[in-house]
Short mmCIF file of C-alpha atoms in Angstrom, two decimals:
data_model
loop_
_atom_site.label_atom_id
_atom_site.label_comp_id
_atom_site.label_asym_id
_atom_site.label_seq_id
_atom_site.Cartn_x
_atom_site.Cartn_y
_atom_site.Cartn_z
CA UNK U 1 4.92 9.28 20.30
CA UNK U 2 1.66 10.33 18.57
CA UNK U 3 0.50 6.71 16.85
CA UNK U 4 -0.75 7.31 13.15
CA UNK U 5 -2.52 4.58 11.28
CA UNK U 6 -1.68 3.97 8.15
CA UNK U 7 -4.38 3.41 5.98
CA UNK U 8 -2.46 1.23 3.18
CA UNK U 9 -4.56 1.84 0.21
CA UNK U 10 -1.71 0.24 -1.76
CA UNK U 11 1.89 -1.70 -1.38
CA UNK U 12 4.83 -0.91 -3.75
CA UNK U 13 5.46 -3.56 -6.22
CA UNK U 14 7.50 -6.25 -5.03
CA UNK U 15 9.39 -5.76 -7.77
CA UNK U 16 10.56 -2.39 -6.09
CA UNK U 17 10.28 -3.47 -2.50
CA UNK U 18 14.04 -4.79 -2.10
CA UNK U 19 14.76 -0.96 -3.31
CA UNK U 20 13.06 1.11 -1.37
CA UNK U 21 10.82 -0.84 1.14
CA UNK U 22 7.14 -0.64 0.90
CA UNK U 23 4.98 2.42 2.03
CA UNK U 24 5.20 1.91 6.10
CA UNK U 25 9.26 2.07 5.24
CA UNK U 26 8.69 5.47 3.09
CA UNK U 27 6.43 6.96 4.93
CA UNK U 28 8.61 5.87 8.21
CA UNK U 29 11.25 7.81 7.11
CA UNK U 30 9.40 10.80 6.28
CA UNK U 31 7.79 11.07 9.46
CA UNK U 32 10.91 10.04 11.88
CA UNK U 33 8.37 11.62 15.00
CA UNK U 34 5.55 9.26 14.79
CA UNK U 35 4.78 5.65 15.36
CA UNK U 36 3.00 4.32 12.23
CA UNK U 37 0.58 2.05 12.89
CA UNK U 38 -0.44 -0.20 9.34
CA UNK U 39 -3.87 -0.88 8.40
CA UNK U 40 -4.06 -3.20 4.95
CA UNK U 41 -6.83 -1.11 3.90
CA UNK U 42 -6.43 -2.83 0.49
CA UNK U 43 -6.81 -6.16 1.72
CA UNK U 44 -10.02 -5.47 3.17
CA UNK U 45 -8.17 -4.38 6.94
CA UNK U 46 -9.92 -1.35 7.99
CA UNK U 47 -10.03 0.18 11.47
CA UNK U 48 -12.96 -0.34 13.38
CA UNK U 49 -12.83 3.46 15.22
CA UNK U 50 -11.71 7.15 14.38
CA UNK U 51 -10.38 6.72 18.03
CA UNK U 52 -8.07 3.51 17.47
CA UNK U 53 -5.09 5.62 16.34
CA UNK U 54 -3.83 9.64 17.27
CA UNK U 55 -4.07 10.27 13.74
CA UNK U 56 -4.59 8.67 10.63
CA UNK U 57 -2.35 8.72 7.18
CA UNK U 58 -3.82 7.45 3.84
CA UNK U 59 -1.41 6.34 1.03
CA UNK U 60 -1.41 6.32 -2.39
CA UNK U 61 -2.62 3.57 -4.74
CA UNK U 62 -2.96 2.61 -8.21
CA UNK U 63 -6.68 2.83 -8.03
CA UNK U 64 -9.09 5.31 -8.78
CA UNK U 65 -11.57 6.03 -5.82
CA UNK U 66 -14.49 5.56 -7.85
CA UNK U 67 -13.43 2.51 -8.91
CA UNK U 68 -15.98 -0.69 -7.99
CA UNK U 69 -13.48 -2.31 -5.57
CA UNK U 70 -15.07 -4.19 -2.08
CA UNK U 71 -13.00 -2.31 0.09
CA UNK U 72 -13.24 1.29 -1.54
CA UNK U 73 -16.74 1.89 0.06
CA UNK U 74 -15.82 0.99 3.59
CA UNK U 75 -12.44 3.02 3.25
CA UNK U 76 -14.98 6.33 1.99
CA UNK U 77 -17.03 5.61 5.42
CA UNK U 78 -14.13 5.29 7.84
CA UNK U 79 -12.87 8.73 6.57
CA UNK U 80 -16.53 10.45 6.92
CA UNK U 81 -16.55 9.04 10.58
CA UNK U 82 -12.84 10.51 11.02
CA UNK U 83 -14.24 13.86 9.70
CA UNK U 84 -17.21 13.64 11.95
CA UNK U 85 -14.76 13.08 14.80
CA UNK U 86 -12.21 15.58 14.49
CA UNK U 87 -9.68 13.02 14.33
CA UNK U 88 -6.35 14.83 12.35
CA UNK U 89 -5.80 13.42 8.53
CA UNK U 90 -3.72 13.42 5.97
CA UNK U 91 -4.48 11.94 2.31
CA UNK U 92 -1.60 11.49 0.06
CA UNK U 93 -2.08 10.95 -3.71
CA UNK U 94 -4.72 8.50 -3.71
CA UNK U 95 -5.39 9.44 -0.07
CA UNK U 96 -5.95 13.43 -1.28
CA UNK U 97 -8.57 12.72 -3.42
CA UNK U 98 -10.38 9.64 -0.86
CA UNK U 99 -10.79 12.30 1.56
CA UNK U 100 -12.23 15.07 -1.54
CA UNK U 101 -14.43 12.21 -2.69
CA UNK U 102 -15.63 11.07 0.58
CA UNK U 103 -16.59 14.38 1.92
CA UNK U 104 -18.38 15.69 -1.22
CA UNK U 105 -15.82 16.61 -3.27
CA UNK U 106 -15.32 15.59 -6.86
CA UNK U 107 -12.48 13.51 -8.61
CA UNK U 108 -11.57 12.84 -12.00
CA UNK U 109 -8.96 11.89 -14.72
CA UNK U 110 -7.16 15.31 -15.84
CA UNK U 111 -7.71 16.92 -18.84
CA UNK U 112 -4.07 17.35 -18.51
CA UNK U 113 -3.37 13.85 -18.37
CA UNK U 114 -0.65 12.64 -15.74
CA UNK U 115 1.05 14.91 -13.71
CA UNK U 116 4.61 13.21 -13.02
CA UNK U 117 8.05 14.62 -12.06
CA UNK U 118 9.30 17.26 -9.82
CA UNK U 119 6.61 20.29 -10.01
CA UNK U 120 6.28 23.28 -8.25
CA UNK U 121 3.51 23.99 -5.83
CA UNK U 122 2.35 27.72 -5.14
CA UNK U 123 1.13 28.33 -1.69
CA UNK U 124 -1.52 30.27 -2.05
CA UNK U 125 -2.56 30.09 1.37
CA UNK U 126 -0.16 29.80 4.77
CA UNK U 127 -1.25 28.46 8.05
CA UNK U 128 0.71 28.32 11.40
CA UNK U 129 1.21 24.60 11.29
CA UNK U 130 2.99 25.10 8.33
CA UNK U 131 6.19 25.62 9.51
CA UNK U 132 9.01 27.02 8.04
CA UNK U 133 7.03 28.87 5.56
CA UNK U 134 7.43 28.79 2.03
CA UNK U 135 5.53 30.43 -0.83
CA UNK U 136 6.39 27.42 -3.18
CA UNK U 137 7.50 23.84 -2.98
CA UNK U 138 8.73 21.50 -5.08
CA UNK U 139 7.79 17.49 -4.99
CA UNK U 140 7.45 14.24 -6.83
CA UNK U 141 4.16 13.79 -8.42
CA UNK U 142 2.51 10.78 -9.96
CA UNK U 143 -0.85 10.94 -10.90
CA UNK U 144 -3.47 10.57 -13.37
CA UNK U 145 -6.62 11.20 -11.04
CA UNK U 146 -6.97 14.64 -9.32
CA UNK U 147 -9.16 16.32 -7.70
CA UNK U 148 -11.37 18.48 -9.60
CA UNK U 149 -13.59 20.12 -6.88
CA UNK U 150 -12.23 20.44 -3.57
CA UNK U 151 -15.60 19.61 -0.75
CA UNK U 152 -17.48 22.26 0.85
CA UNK U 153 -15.78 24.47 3.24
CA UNK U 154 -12.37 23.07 2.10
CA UNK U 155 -9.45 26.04 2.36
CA UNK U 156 -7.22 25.17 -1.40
CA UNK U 157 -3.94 25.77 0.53
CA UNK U 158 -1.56 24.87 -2.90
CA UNK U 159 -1.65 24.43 -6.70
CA UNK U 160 0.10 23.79 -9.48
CA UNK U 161 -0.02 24.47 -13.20
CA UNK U 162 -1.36 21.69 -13.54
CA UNK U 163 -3.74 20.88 -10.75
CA UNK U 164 -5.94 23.82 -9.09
CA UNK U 165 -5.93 21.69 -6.04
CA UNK U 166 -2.61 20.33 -5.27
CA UNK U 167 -3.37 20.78 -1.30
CA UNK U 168 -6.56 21.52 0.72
CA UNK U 169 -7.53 21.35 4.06
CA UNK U 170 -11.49 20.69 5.74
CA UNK U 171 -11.26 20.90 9.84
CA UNK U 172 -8.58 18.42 11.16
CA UNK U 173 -8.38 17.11 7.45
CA UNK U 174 -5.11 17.14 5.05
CA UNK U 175 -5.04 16.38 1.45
CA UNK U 176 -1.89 16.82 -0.61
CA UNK U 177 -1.39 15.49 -4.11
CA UNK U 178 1.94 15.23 -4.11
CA UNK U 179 4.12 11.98 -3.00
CA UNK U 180 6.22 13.63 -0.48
CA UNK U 181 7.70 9.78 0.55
CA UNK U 182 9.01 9.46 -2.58
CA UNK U 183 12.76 9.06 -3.47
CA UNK U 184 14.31 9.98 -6.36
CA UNK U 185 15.36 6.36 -7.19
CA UNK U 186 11.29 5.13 -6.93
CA UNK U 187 10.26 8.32 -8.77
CA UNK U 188 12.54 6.76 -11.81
CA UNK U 189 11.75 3.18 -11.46
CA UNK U 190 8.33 4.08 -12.15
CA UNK U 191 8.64 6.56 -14.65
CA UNK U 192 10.48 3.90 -16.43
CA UNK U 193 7.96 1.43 -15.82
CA UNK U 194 4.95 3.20 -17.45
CA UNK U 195 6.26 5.64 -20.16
CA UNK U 196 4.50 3.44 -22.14
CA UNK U 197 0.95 5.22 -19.98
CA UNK U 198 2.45 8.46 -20.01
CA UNK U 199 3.56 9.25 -22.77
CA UNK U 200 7.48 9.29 -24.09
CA UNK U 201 7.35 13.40 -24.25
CA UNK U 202 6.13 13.50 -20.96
CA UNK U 203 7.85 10.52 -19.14
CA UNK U 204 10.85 11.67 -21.18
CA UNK U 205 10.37 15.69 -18.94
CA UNK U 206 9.46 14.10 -15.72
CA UNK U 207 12.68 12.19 -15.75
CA UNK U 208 14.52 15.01 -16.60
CA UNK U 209 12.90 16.80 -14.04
CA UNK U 210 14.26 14.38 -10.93
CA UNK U 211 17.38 16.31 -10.95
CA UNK U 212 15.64 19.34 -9.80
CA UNK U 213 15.86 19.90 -5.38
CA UNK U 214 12.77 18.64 -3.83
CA UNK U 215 11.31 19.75 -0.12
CA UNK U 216 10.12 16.84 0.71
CA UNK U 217 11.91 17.72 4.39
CA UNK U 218 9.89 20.93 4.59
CA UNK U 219 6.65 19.01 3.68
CA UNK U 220 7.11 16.03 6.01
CA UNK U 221 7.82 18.93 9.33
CA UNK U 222 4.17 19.97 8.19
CA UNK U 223 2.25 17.30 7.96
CA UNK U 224 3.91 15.92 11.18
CA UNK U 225 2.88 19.15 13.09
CA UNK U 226 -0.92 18.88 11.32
CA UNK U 227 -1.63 14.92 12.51
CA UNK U 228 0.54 15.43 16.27
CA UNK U 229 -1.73 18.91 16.90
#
């Protein structure tokens, strides 16, 4: 099996973790065809090669990449050295806009303000690993970061009507906004958590939303075939 590391710029709450595991457990079950290997990236644990793993996978988090964290700046250098090497990755969430920022990107709070719920994604853009095809998606989002300028060279591969870059891709490199892991029963727990942050309107509509079919199946086949190419 192709090993992945999992960069672990975050753990779910512990509060949560009895529920639905922590990310190794969500991201396990995405990804049935690879052998995650973790990395605490959070806690300071980060690989000391692009070569150490097949592939690498970076999680969400509740930080902000431009936050003044001691492990945020060696996290930015391990991806440009991934880049550099070809090595395939894929940036979830947080991990989307680590590998915008870290490759020149830029990355922001929304104008919008957070993007949570079941949206649609319009692919706007269609490439062989990205198999079956769709023209849209839908997935769990949960964000108040996004990124606001994809890097140089970057291909926008899917957006939303609320975030011009919901996917991208630069060389061997994945980022997807989106939380494909994410079950409906986590996507609730935290909308409950933090409609407080939200906003009731909007936390109220994103919870309505979790009723709506997700393709978080579809999604997972893709990035699987992106990091084991």
């Amino acid at each position: 099996m192709t090993r992945v590391g999992l960069l672990e710029c975050d753990h779910v709450s512990g509060r949560y973790r009895d529920r639905v595991g922590d990310y190794v457990d969500l991201f396990g079950a995405l990804l049935p065809e690879v052998e995650l290997v973790p990395f605490d990236v959070v806690r300071g644990v980060v690989p000391t090669a692009p070569d150490a793993c097949d592939a690498w996978l970076a999680t969400g988090s509740r930080h902000s990449v431009y936050d003044d964290l001691e492990w945020i700046g060696p996290i930015i250098d391990f991806v440009q050295r991934v880049g550099a090497a070809d090595v395939p990755f894929v940036g979830v969430c947080f991990g989307h806009q680590l590998l915008a920022h870290a490759l020149g990107g830029t990355v922001g709070q929304a104008a919008y303000g957070w993007g949570a719920g079941v949206r649609r994604i319009d692919v706007v853009r269609t490439e062989p690993w990205m198999q079956p095809r769709r023209d849209a998606c839908r997935l769990h989002f949960m964000h108040q970061d996004q990124v606001t300028k994809a890097p140089d060279g970057a291909v926008v591969l899917g957006c939303t009507d609320h975030c011009e870059v919901a996917m991208f891709r630069v060389g061997a490199m994945l980022g997807v906004q989106a939380h494909p892991e994410f079950t409906v029963a986590y996507a609730e727990a935290l909308l409950t958590d933090r409609t407080e942050r939200i906003g009731g309107d909007r936390s109220a509509e994103a919870l309505a939303s979790l009723t709506t079919p997700t393709d978080e199946a579809v999604v997972g086949r893709w990035m699987a075939s992106f990091l084991t190419r």
